[in-house]
CSV table of N, CA, C and O in Angstrom, one decimal:
chain,number,residue,atom,x,y,z
X,875,UNK,N,140.2,-283.7,-97.0
X,875,UNK,CA,139.6,-282.4,-97.2
X,875,UNK,C,140.3,-281.6,-98.2
X,875,UNK,O,141.5,-281.5,-98.2
X,876,UNK,N,139.6,-281.1,-99.2
X,876,UNK,CA,140.3,-280.4,-100.3
X,876,UNK,C,140.6,-278.9,-99.9
X,876,UNK,O,140.3,-278.5,-98.8
X,877,UNK,N,141.4,-278.3,-100.8
X,877,UNK,CA,141.8,-276.9,-100.4
X,877,UNK,C,140.7,-275.9,-100.1
X,877,UNK,O,140.8,-275.2,-99.2
X,878,UNK,N,139.6,-276.0,-100.9
X,878,UNK,CA,138.5,-275.1,-100.7
X,878,UNK,C,137.9,-275.3,-99.3
X,878,UNK,O,137.6,-274.3,-98.6
X,879,UNK,N,137.7,-276.5,-98.9
X,879,UNK,CA,137.1,-276.8,-97.6
X,879,UNK,C,138.1,-276.4,-96.4
X,879,UNK,O,137.7,-275.9,-95.4
X,880,UNK,N,139.4,-276.6,-96.7
X,880,UNK,CA,140.4,-276.2,-95.7
X,880,UNK,C,140.3,-274.7,-95.5
X,880,UNK,O,140.4,-274.1,-94.4
X,881,UNK,N,140.2,-273.9,-96.6
X,881,UNK,CA,140.1,-272.5,-96.6
X,881,UNK,C,138.9,-272.0,-95.8
X,881,UNK,O,138.9,-271.1,-95.0
X,882,UNK,N,137.7,-272.7,-96.1
X,882,UNK,CA,136.5,-272.4,-95.4
X,882,UNK,C,136.7,-272.6,-93.9
X,882,UNK,O,136.3,-271.7,-93.0
X,883,UNK,N,137.3,-273.7,-93.5
X,883,UNK,CA,137.5,-274.0,-92.1
X,883,UNK,C,138.4,-272.9,-91.4
X,883,UNK,O,138.1,-272.4,-90.3
X,884,UNK,N,139.4,-272.4,-92.1
X,884,UNK,CA,140.3,-271.4,-91.6
X,884,UNK,C,139.5,-270.1,-91.4
X,884,UNK,O,139.7,-269.4,-90.4
X,885,UNK,N,138.6,-269.8,-92.4
X,885,UNK,CA,137.8,-268.6,-92.3
X,885,UNK,C,136.9,-268.6,-91.1
X,885,UNK,O,136.7,-267.6,-90.4
X,886,UNK,N,136.3,-269.8,-90.9
X,886,UNK,CA,135.4,-269.9,-89.8
X,886,UNK,C,136.1,-269.7,-88.5
X,886,UNK,O,135.7,-268.9,-87.6
X,887,UNK,N,137.3,-270.3,-88.3
X,887,UNK,CA,138.1,-270.1,-87.1
X,887,UNK,C,138.6,-268.7,-87.0
X,887,UNK,O,138.6,-268.2,-85.8
X,888,UNK,N,138.9,-268.1,-88.1
X,888,UNK,CA,139.4,-266.7,-88.0
X,888,UNK,C,138.3,-265.7,-87.6
X,888,UNK,O,138.5,-264.8,-86.8
X,889,UNK,N,137.1,-265.9,-88.1
X,889,UNK,CA,135.9,-265.1,-87.7
X,889,UNK,C,135.6,-265.3,-86.2
X,889,UNK,O,135.3,-264.4,-85.5
X,890,UNK,N,135.7,-266.6,-85.8
X,890,UNK,CA,135.4,-266.8,-84.3
X,890,UNK,C,136.4,-266.1,-83.5
X,890,UNK,O,136.1,-265.5,-82.4
X,891,UNK,N,137.7,-266.2,-83.9
X,891,UNK,CA,138.8,-265.5,-83.1
X,891,UNK,C,138.6,-264.0,-83.1
X,891,UNK,O,138.7,-263.3,-82.1
X,892,UNK,N,138.2,-263.4,-84.2
X,892,UNK,CA,137.9,-262.0,-84.3
X,892,UNK,C,136.8,-261.6,-83.4
X,892,UNK,O,136.9,-260.6,-82.7
X,893,UNK,N,135.7,-262.4,-83.4
X,893,UNK,CA,134.6,-262.1,-82.5
X,893,UNK,C,135.0,-262.1,-81.0
X,893,UNK,O,134.7,-261.3,-80.2
X,894,UNK,N,135.8,-263.2,-80.7
X,894,UNK,CA,136.3,-263.3,-79.3
X,894,UNK,C,137.1,-262.2,-78.9
X,894,UNK,O,137.0,-261.6,-77.8
X,895,UNK,N,138.1,-261.8,-79.7
X,895,UNK,CA,139.0,-260.7,-79.4
X,895,UNK,C,138.3,-259.4,-79.3
X,895,UNK,O,138.5,-258.6,-78.4
X,896,UNK,N,137.5,-259.1,-80.3
X,896,UNK,CA,137.0,-257.7,-80.4
X,896,UNK,C,135.8,-257.5,-79.4
X,896,UNK,O,135.6,-256.4,-78.9
X,897,UNK,N,135.0,-258.5,-79.2
X,897,UNK,CA,133.9,-258.3,-78.3
X,897,UNK,C,134.2,-258.6,-76.9
X,897,UNK,O,133.8,-257.9,-76.0
X,898,UNK,N,135.0,-259.7,-76.7
X,898,UNK,CA,135.2,-260.1,-75.3
X,898,UNK,C,136.7,-260.0,-74.8
X,898,UNK,O,137.0,-260.3,-73.7
X,899,UNK,N,137.6,-259.6,-75.7
X,899,UNK,CA,139.0,-259.5,-75.4
X,899,UNK,C,139.6,-260.8,-75.0
X,899,UNK,O,140.6,-260.9,-74.2
X,900,UNK,N,139.1,-261.9,-75.6
X,900,UNK,CA,139.6,-263.2,-75.3
X,900,UNK,C,140.2,-263.8,-76.6
X,900,UNK,O,139.9,-263.4,-77.7
X,901,UNK,N,141.0,-264.9,-76.4
X,901,UNK,CA,141.6,-265.6,-77.6
X,901,UNK,C,140.6,-266.5,-78.3
X,901,UNK,O,140.8,-266.7,-79.5
X,902,UNK,N,139.7,-267.0,-77.6
X,902,UNK,CA,138.7,-267.9,-78.3
X,902,UNK,C,137.3,-267.7,-77.7
X,902,UNK,O,137.2,-267.0,-76.7
X,903,UNK,N,136.4,-268.2,-78.4
X,903,UNK,CA,135.0,-268.0,-78.0
X,903,UNK,C,134.3,-269.4,-77.9
X,903,UNK,O,134.1,-270.1,-78.8
X,904,UNK,N,134.0,-269.8,-76.7
X,904,UNK,CA,133.3,-271.1,-76.4
X,904,UNK,C,132.3,-270.8,-75.3
X,904,UNK,O,132.6,-270.1,-74.3
X,905,UNK,N,131.2,-271.5,-75.4
X,905,UNK,CA,130.2,-271.3,-74.3
X,905,UNK,C,130.2,-272.6,-73.6
X,905,UNK,O,129.9,-273.7,-74.2
X,906,UNK,N,130.4,-272.6,-72.3
X,906,UNK,CA,130.3,-273.7,-71.4
X,906,UNK,C,128.9,-273.8,-70.8
X,906,UNK,O,128.5,-272.9,-70.1
X,907,UNK,N,128.3,-274.9,-71.1
X,907,UNK,CA,126.9,-275.1,-70.5
X,907,UNK,C,127.1,-275.5,-69.1
X,907,UNK,O,127.8,-276.5,-68.8
X,908,UNK,N,126.4,-274.8,-68.2
X,908,UNK,CA,126.5,-275.1,-66.7
X,908,UNK,C,125.9,-276.5,-66.4
X,908,UNK,O,125.2,-277.1,-67.2
X,909,UNK,N,126.2,-277.0,-65.2
X,909,UNK,CA,125.6,-278.2,-64.8
X,909,UNK,C,124.1,-278.0,-64.8
X,909,UNK,O,123.6,-276.9,-64.7
X,910,UNK,N,123.4,-279.1,-65.0
X,910,UNK,CA,121.9,-279.0,-65.2
X,910,UNK,C,121.2,-278.2,-64.2
X,910,UNK,O,120.3,-277.5,-64.5
X,911,UNK,N,121.5,-278.4,-62.9
X,911,UNK,CA,120.8,-277.7,-61.9
X,911,UNK,C,121.0,-276.2,-61.8
X,911,UNK,O,120.3,-275.5,-61.2
X,912,UNK,N,122.1,-275.8,-62.5
X,912,UNK,CA,122.5,-274.4,-62.5
X,912,UNK,C,122.1,-273.7,-63.8
X,912,UNK,O,122.4,-272.5,-64.0
X,913,UNK,N,121.4,-274.4,-64.7
X,913,UNK,CA,121.1,-273.8,-66.1
X,913,UNK,C,120.0,-272.9,-66.1
X,913,UNK,O,119.0,-273.0,-65.3
X,914,UNK,N,120.1,-271.9,-67.0
X,914,UNK,CA,119.0,-271.0,-67.2
X,914,UNK,C,118.1,-271.5,-68.4
X,914,UNK,O,118.5,-272.6,-69.0
X,915,UNK,N,117.0,-270.9,-68.7
X,915,UNK,CA,116.2,-271.3,-69.8
X,915,UNK,C,117.0,-271.3,-71.1
X,915,UNK,O,116.9,-272.1,-72.0
X,916,UNK,N,117.9,-270.2,-71.2
X,916,UNK,CA,118.7,-270.1,-72.4
X,916,UNK,C,119.7,-271.2,-72.5
X,916,UNK,O,120.0,-271.7,-73.6
X,917,UNK,N,120.3,-271.6,-71.4
X,917,UNK,CA,121.2,-272.7,-71.4
X,917,UNK,C,120.6,-274.0,-71.8
X,917,UNK,O,121.1,-274.7,-72.6
X,918,UNK,N,119.4,-274.2,-71.3
X,918,UNK,CA,118.6,-275.4,-71.7
X,918,UNK,C,118.3,-275.4,-73.2
X,918,UNK,O,118.4,-276.4,-73.9
X,919,UNK,N,117.9,-274.2,-73.7
X,919,UNK,CA,117.6,-274.1,-75.1
X,919,UNK,C,118.9,-274.4,-76.0
X,919,UNK,O,118.8,-275.1,-77.0
X,920,UNK,N,120.0,-273.8,-75.5
X,920,UNK,CA,121.2,-274.0,-76.3
X,920,UNK,C,121.6,-275.4,-76.2
X,920,UNK,O,122.1,-276.0,-77.3
X,921,UNK,N,121.5,-276.1,-75.1
X,921,UNK,CA,121.9,-277.5,-75.0
X,921,UNK,C,121.0,-278.3,-76.0
X,921,UNK,O,121.5,-279.2,-76.6
X,922,UNK,N,119.7,-278.0,-76.0
X,922,UNK,CA,118.8,-278.6,-76.9
X,922,UNK,C,119.2,-278.4,-78.4
X,922,UNK,O,119.2,-279.4,-79.2
X,923,UNK,N,119.7,-277.2,-78.7
X,923,UNK,CA,120.1,-277.0,-80.1
X,923,UNK,C,121.3,-277.8,-80.5
X,923,UNK,O,121.4,-278.4,-81.6
X,924,UNK,N,122.3,-277.9,-79.6
X,924,UNK,CA,123.4,-278.8,-79.8
X,924,UNK,C,123.1,-280.2,-80.0
X,924,UNK,O,123.6,-280.9,-80.9
X,925,UNK,N,122.1,-280.7,-79.2
X,925,UNK,CA,121.7,-282.1,-79.3
X,925,UNK,C,121.0,-282.3,-80.6
X,925,UNK,O,121.2,-283.3,-81.3
X,926,UNK,N,120.2,-281.3,-81.0
X,926,UNK,CA,119.5,-281.4,-82.3
X,926,UNK,C,120.5,-281.5,-83.5
X,926,UNK,O,120.4,-282.4,-84.4
X,927,UNK,N,121.5,-280.6,-83.4
X,927,UNK,CA,122.5,-280.6,-84.5
X,927,UNK,C,123.3,-282.0,-84.5
X,927,UNK,O,123.6,-282.5,-85.5
X,928,UNK,N,123.6,-282.5,-83.3
X,928,UNK,CA,124.4,-283.7,-83.2
X,928,UNK,C,123.6,-284.9,-83.8
X,928,UNK,O,124.1,-285.9,-84.2
X,929,UNK,N,122.2,-284.8,-83.7
X,929,UNK,CA,121.4,-285.8,-84.3
X,929,UNK,C,121.2,-285.6,-85.8
X,929,UNK,O,120.5,-286.4,-86.5
X,930,UNK,N,121.8,-284.5,-86.4
X,930,UNK,CA,121.6,-284.3,-87.8
X,930,UNK,C,120.6,-283.2,-88.1
X,930,UNK,O,120.4,-282.9,-89.3
X,931,UNK,N,119.9,-282.7,-87.1
X,931,UNK,CA,118.9,-281.7,-87.4
X,931,UNK,C,119.5,-280.3,-87.3
X,931,UNK,O,119.1,-279.4,-86.6
X,932,UNK,N,120.5,-280.1,-88.2
X,932,UNK,CA,121.3,-278.9,-88.2
X,932,UNK,C,120.5,-277.7,-88.6
X,932,UNK,O,120.5,-276.7,-88.0
X,933,UNK,N,119.8,-277.9,-89.7
X,933,UNK,CA,119.0,-276.7,-90.3
X,933,UNK,C,118.0,-276.3,-89.3
X,933,UNK,O,117.7,-275.1,-89.1
X,934,UNK,N,117.3,-277.3,-88.6
X,934,UNK,CA,116.3,-277.0,-87.7
X,934,UNK,C,116.8,-276.2,-86.5
X,934,UNK,O,116.3,-275.3,-86.0
X,935,UNK,N,118.0,-276.7,-86.0
X,935,UNK,CA,118.6,-276.1,-84.8
X,935,UNK,C,119.1,-274.7,-85.2
X,935,UNK,O,118.9,-273.7,-84.4
X,936,UNK,N,119.6,-274.5,-86.4
X,936,UNK,CA,120.0,-273.1,-86.8
X,936,UNK,C,118.8,-272.2,-86.9
X,936,UNK,O,118.9,-271.0,-86.5
X,937,UNK,N,117.7,-272.7,-87.4
X,937,UNK,CA,116.5,-271.9,-87.5
X,937,UNK,C,116.0,-271.4,-86.1
X,937,UNK,O,115.6,-270.3,-86.0
X,938,UNK,N,116.1,-272.3,-85.1
X,938,UNK,CA,115.7,-271.9,-83.8
X,938,UNK,C,116.7,-270.9,-83.3
X,938,UNK,O,116.3,-269.9,-82.7
X,939,UNK,N,118.0,-271.1,-83.5
X,939,UNK,CA,119.0,-270.1,-83.0
X,939,UNK,C,118.7,-268.7,-83.6
X,939,UNK,O,118.8,-267.7,-82.9
X,940,UNK,N,118.3,-268.7,-84.9
X,940,UNK,CA,118.2,-267.4,-85.6
X,940,UNK,C,116.8,-266.8,-85.4
X,940,UNK,O,116.7,-265.5,-85.5
X,941,UNK,N,115.8,-267.5,-85.1
X,941,UNK,CA,114.5,-267.0,-85.0
X,941,UNK,C,113.9,-267.0,-83.6
X,941,UNK,O,113.1,-266.1,-83.3
X,942,UNK,N,114.2,-267.9,-82.8
X,942,UNK,CA,113.6,-268.1,-81.5
X,942,UNK,C,114.4,-267.7,-80.3
X,942,UNK,O,114.0,-267.5,-79.2
X,943,UNK,N,115.7,-267.7,-80.5
X,943,UNK,CA,116.7,-267.5,-79.4
X,943,UNK,C,116.6,-266.0,-79.1
X,943,UNK,O,116.7,-265.2,-80.0
X,944,UNK,N,116.6,-265.6,-77.8
X,944,UNK,CA,116.5,-264.2,-77.4
X,944,UNK,C,117.8,-263.5,-77.8
X,944,UNK,O,118.8,-263.7,-77.1
X,945,UNK,N,117.8,-262.7,-78.8
X,945,UNK,CA,119.1,-262.0,-79.3
X,945,UNK,C,119.5,-260.9,-78.3
X,945,UNK,O,120.7,-260.5,-78.3
X,946,UNK,N,118.6,-260.5,-77.4
X,946,UNK,CA,119.0,-259.5,-76.4
X,946,UNK,C,119.8,-260.1,-75.3
X,946,UNK,O,120.4,-259.5,-74.5
X,947,UNK,N,119.9,-261.5,-75.3
X,947,UNK,CA,120.6,-262.2,-74.3
X,947,UNK,C,122.1,-261.8,-74.4
X,947,UNK,O,122.7,-261.7,-75.4
X,948,UNK,N,122.7,-261.6,-73.2
X,948,UNK,CA,124.1,-261.3,-73.2
X,948,UNK,C,125.0,-262.4,-73.7
X,948,UNK,O,126.1,-262.2,-74.1
X,949,UNK,N,124.4,-263.6,-73.7
X,949,UNK,CA,125.2,-264.8,-74.2
X,949,UNK,C,124.9,-265.2,-75.6
X,949,UNK,O,125.6,-266.1,-76.1
X,950,UNK,N,124.0,-264.4,-76.3
X,950,UNK,CA,123.7,-264.8,-77.6
X,950,UNK,C,124.8,-264.9,-78.6
X,950,UNK,O,125.0,-265.9,-79.3
X,951,UNK,N,125.7,-263.9,-78.6
X,951,UNK,CA,126.8,-263.9,-79.6
X,951,UNK,C,127.8,-265.1,-79.3
X,951,UNK,O,128.3,-265.7,-80.2
X,952,UNK,N,128.0,-265.4,-78.0
X,952,UNK,CA,128.9,-266.5,-77.6
X,952,UNK,C,128.2,-267.8,-78.1
X,952,UNK,O,128.9,-268.6,-78.7
X,953,UNK,N,127.0,-268.0,-77.8
X,953,UNK,CA,126.3,-269.2,-78.1
X,953,UNK,C,126.2,-269.4,-79.6
X,953,UNK,O,126.4,-270.5,-80.1
X,954,UNK,N,125.9,-268.3,-80.3
X,954,UNK,CA,125.8,-268.4,-81.8
X,954,UNK,C,127.1,-268.8,-82.4
X,954,UNK,O,127.2,-269.7,-83.3
X,955,UNK,N,128.2,-268.1,-82.0
X,955,UNK,CA,129.5,-268.4,-82.5
X,955,UNK,C,130.0,-269.8,-82.1
X,955,UNK,O,130.5,-270.6,-83.0
X,956,UNK,N,129.7,-270.2,-80.9
X,956,UNK,CA,130.0,-271.6,-80.5
X,956,UNK,C,129.2,-272.6,-81.2
X,956,UNK,O,129.8,-273.7,-81.6
X,957,UNK,N,128.0,-272.3,-81.5
X,957,UNK,CA,127.1,-273.2,-82.3
X,957,UNK,C,127.8,-273.5,-83.7
X,957,UNK,O,127.9,-274.7,-84.1
X,958,UNK,N,128.2,-272.4,-84.4
X,958,UNK,CA,128.8,-272.6,-85.7
X,958,UNK,C,130.2,-273.3,-85.6
X,958,UNK,O,130.5,-274.2,-86.4
X,959,UNK,N,130.9,-273.0,-84.5
X,959,UNK,CA,132.2,-273.7,-84.3
X,959,UNK,C,131.9,-275.2,-84.1
X,959,UNK,O,132.6,-276.1,-84.5
X,960,UNK,N,130.9,-275.5,-83.3
X,960,UNK,CA,130.5,-276.9,-83.0
X,960,UNK,C,130.2,-277.7,-84.2
X,960,UNK,O,130.7,-278.8,-84.4
X,961,UNK,N,129.4,-277.1,-85.1
X,961,UNK,CA,129.0,-277.9,-86.3
X,961,UNK,C,130.1,-277.9,-87.3
X,961,UNK,O,130.2,-278.8,-88.2
X,962,UNK,N,131.1,-277.0,-87.2
X,962,UNK,CA,132.2,-277.0,-88.1
X,962,UNK,C,133.1,-278.2,-87.8
X,962,UNK,O,133.9,-278.6,-88.7
X,963,UNK,N,133.0,-278.8,-86.7
X,963,UNK,CA,133.7,-279.9,-86.3
X,963,UNK,C,133.2,-281.2,-86.9
X,963,UNK,O,133.8,-282.3,-86.8
X,964,UNK,N,132.0,-281.2,-87.4
X,964,UNK,CA,131.4,-282.4,-88.0
X,964,UNK,C,132.2,-282.7,-89.3
X,964,UNK,O,132.7,-281.8,-90.0
X,965,UNK,N,132.1,-284.0,-89.7
X,965,UNK,CA,132.8,-284.4,-90.9
X,965,UNK,C,132.0,-283.9,-92.1
X,965,UNK,O,130.8,-283.6,-92.0
X,966,UNK,N,132.7,-283.8,-93.3
X,966,UNK,CA,132.0,-283.3,-94.5
X,966,UNK,C,130.9,-284.3,-94.8
X,966,UNK,O,129.8,-283.9,-95.3
X,967,UNK,N,131.1,-285.6,-94.6
X,967,UNK,CA,130.1,-286.6,-94.9
X,967,UNK,C,128.8,-286.4,-94.1
X,967,UNK,O,127.7,-286.4,-94.6
X,968,UNK,N,129.0,-286.1,-92.8
X,968,UNK,CA,127.9,-285.9,-91.9
X,968,UNK,C,127.1,-284.6,-92.3
X,968,UNK,O,125.9,-284.6,-92.4
X,969,UNK,N,127.8,-283.6,-92.6
X,969,UNK,CA,127.2,-282.3,-93.1
X,969,UNK,C,126.4,-282.6,-94.3
X,969,UNK,O,125.2,-282.2,-94.5
X,970,UNK,N,127.0,-283.2,-95.3
X,970,UNK,CA,126.4,-283.5,-96.6
X,970,UNK,C,125.1,-284.4,-96.4
X,970,UNK,O,124.1,-284.1,-97.0
X,971,UNK,N,125.3,-285.4,-95.6
X,971,UNK,CA,124.2,-286.3,-95.3
X,971,UNK,C,123.0,-285.6,-94.7
X,971,UNK,O,121.8,-286.0,-94.9
X,972,UNK,N,123.2,-284.5,-94.0
X,972,UNK,CA,122.1,-283.8,-93.4
X,972,UNK,C,121.9,-282.4,-94.0
X,972,UNK,O,121.4,-281.5,-93.4
X,973,UNK,N,122.2,-282.3,-95.3
X,973,UNK,CA,121.9,-281.2,-96.1
X,973,UNK,C,122.4,-279.9,-95.6
X,973,UNK,O,121.7,-278.9,-95.5
X,974,UNK,N,123.7,-279.9,-95.2
X,974,UNK,CA,124.3,-278.7,-94.6
X,974,UNK,C,125.7,-278.6,-95.2
X,974,UNK,O,126.3,-279.6,-95.6
X,975,UNK,N,126.3,-277.4,-95.2
X,975,UNK,CA,127.7,-277.3,-95.8
X,975,UNK,C,128.6,-276.4,-95.0
X,975,UNK,O,128.1,-275.6,-94.2
X,976,UNK,N,129.8,-276.5,-95.2
X,976,UNK,CA,130.8,-275.6,-94.6
X,976,UNK,C,130.5,-274.2,-95.0
X,976,UNK,O,130.7,-273.2,-94.3
X,977,UNK,N,130.1,-274.0,-96.3
X,977,UNK,CA,129.8,-272.6,-96.7
X,977,UNK,C,128.7,-272.0,-95.9
X,977,UNK,O,128.7,-270.8,-95.6
X,978,UNK,N,127.7,-272.8,-95.5
X,978,UNK,CA,126.6,-272.3,-94.7
X,978,UNK,C,127.1,-271.9,-93.3
X,978,UNK,O,126.6,-271.0,-92.7
X,979,UNK,N,128.1,-272.7,-92.8
X,979,UNK,CA,128.7,-272.4,-91.5
X,979,UNK,C,129.4,-271.0,-91.6
X,979,UNK,O,129.2,-270.2,-90.7
X,980,UNK,N,130.1,-270.9,-92.7
X,980,UNK,CA,130.8,-269.6,-92.9
X,980,UNK,C,129.8,-268.4,-93.0
X,980,UNK,O,130.0,-267.4,-92.4
X,981,UNK,N,128.8,-268.6,-93.7
X,981,UNK,CA,127.7,-267.6,-93.8
X,981,UNK,C,127.1,-267.2,-92.5
X,981,UNK,O,126.9,-266.1,-92.2
X,982,UNK,N,126.9,-268.2,-91.6
X,982,UNK,CA,126.4,-268.0,-90.3
X,982,UNK,C,127.4,-267.2,-89.5
X,982,UNK,O,127.0,-266.2,-88.8
X,983,UNK,N,128.7,-267.5,-89.5
X,983,UNK,CA,129.7,-266.7,-88.8
X,983,UNK,C,129.8,-265.3,-89.4
X,983,UNK,O,129.9,-264.4,-88.6
X,984,UNK,N,129.7,-265.2,-90.7
X,984,UNK,CA,129.7,-263.9,-91.3
X,984,UNK,C,128.6,-263.0,-90.8
X,984,UNK,O,128.7,-261.8,-90.5
X,985,UNK,N,127.4,-263.6,-90.7
X,985,UNK,CA,126.2,-262.9,-90.3
X,985,UNK,C,126.4,-262.4,-88.8
X,985,UNK,O,126.0,-261.3,-88.5
X,986,UNK,N,126.9,-263.2,-88.0
X,986,UNK,CA,127.2,-262.8,-86.6
X,986,UNK,C,128.2,-261.6,-86.6
X,986,UNK,O,128.0,-260.6,-85.9
X,987,UNK,N,129.3,-261.8,-87.4
X,987,UNK,CA,130.3,-260.7,-87.4
X,987,UNK,C,129.7,-259.4,-88.0
X,987,UNK,O,130.1,-258.4,-87.5
X,988,UNK,N,128.8,-259.5,-88.9
X,988,UNK,CA,128.2,-258.3,-89.5
X,988,UNK,C,127.3,-257.7,-88.5
X,988,UNK,O,127.2,-256.5,-88.3
X,989,UNK,N,126.5,-258.5,-87.8
X,989,UNK,CA,125.6,-258.0,-86.8
X,989,UNK,C,126.3,-257.3,-85.6
X,989,UNK,O,125.7,-256.3,-85.1
X,990,UNK,N,127.5,-257.7,-85.3
X,990,UNK,CA,128.2,-257.0,-84.2
X,990,UNK,C,129.3,-256.1,-84.8
X,990,UNK,O,130.2,-255.7,-84.0
X,991,UNK,N,129.2,-255.7,-86.0
X,991,UNK,CA,130.1,-254.7,-86.6
X,991,UNK,C,131.5,-255.1,-86.9
X,991,UNK,O,132.4,-254.3,-87.1
X,992,UNK,N,131.8,-256.4,-86.8
X,992,UNK,CA,133.1,-256.9,-87.1
X,992,UNK,C,133.4,-257.0,-88.6
X,992,UNK,O,134.5,-256.8,-89.0
X,993,UNK,N,132.4,-257.2,-89.4
X,993,UNK,CA,132.5,-257.4,-90.8
X,993,UNK,C,131.5,-256.5,-91.4
X,993,UNK,O,130.3,-256.5,-91.0
X,994,UNK,N,131.8,-255.7,-92.4
X,994,UNK,CA,130.9,-254.8,-93.1
X,994,UNK,C,129.8,-255.6,-93.8
X,994,UNK,O,130.0,-256.7,-94.4
X,995,UNK,N,128.6,-255.1,-93.7
X,995,UNK,CA,127.4,-255.8,-94.3
X,995,UNK,C,127.5,-256.0,-95.8
X,995,UNK,O,126.9,-256.9,-96.3
X,996,UNK,N,128.2,-255.1,-96.4
X,996,UNK,CA,128.4,-255.2,-97.9
X,996,UNK,C,129.5,-256.2,-98.3
X,996,UNK,O,129.7,-256.3,-99.5
X,997,UNK,N,130.2,-256.7,-97.4
X,997,UNK,CA,131.3,-257.6,-97.7
X,997,UNK,C,130.9,-259.0,-97.3
X,997,UNK,O,130.4,-259.3,-96.2
X,998,UNK,N,131.2,-259.9,-98.2
X,998,UNK,CA,131.0,-261.3,-97.9
X,998,UNK,C,132.3,-262.0,-98.4
X,998,UNK,O,132.9,-261.6,-99.3
X,999,UNK,N,132.7,-263.0,-97.7
X,999,UNK,CA,134.0,-263.7,-98.0
X,999,UNK,C,133.7,-264.6,-99.1
X,999,UNK,O,132.9,-265.5,-99.1
X,1000,UNK,N,134.4,-264.4,-100.2
X,1000,UNK,CA,134.3,-265.2,-101.4
X,1000,UNK,C,135.2,-266.4,-101.3
X,1000,UNK,O,136.3,-266.4,-100.9
X,1001,UNK,N,134.7,-267.5,-101.8
X,1001,UNK,CA,135.4,-268.8,-101.8
X,1001,UNK,C,135.9,-269.2,-103.2
X,1001,UNK,O,135.2,-269.0,-104.1
């Protein structure tokens, strides 16, 4: 991984930590999907998004997250941040093979941070 990609990964992790700390008062932000019999419709949708991303349908999963997922859900910010952290764990080769990049992951995290007032809308992190 080159220096630029390492920097992007650090920025993704730092934004996730900032969201976790400022919104939830926690050190990290992860969404644990409940056992199948205890899942809500949102849990099932989120599980489906992760499965899609794992199959390489990252753009499609992100589109559903951004357009179809109920943003009024109390879990939306956790699920969205967890989604971007999840796909940040993919290899550069996997991301490239499926027409996605670490820069797009960072943009997604920035968008969440801006939406929740953690990052000014006029500021974007330059690489």
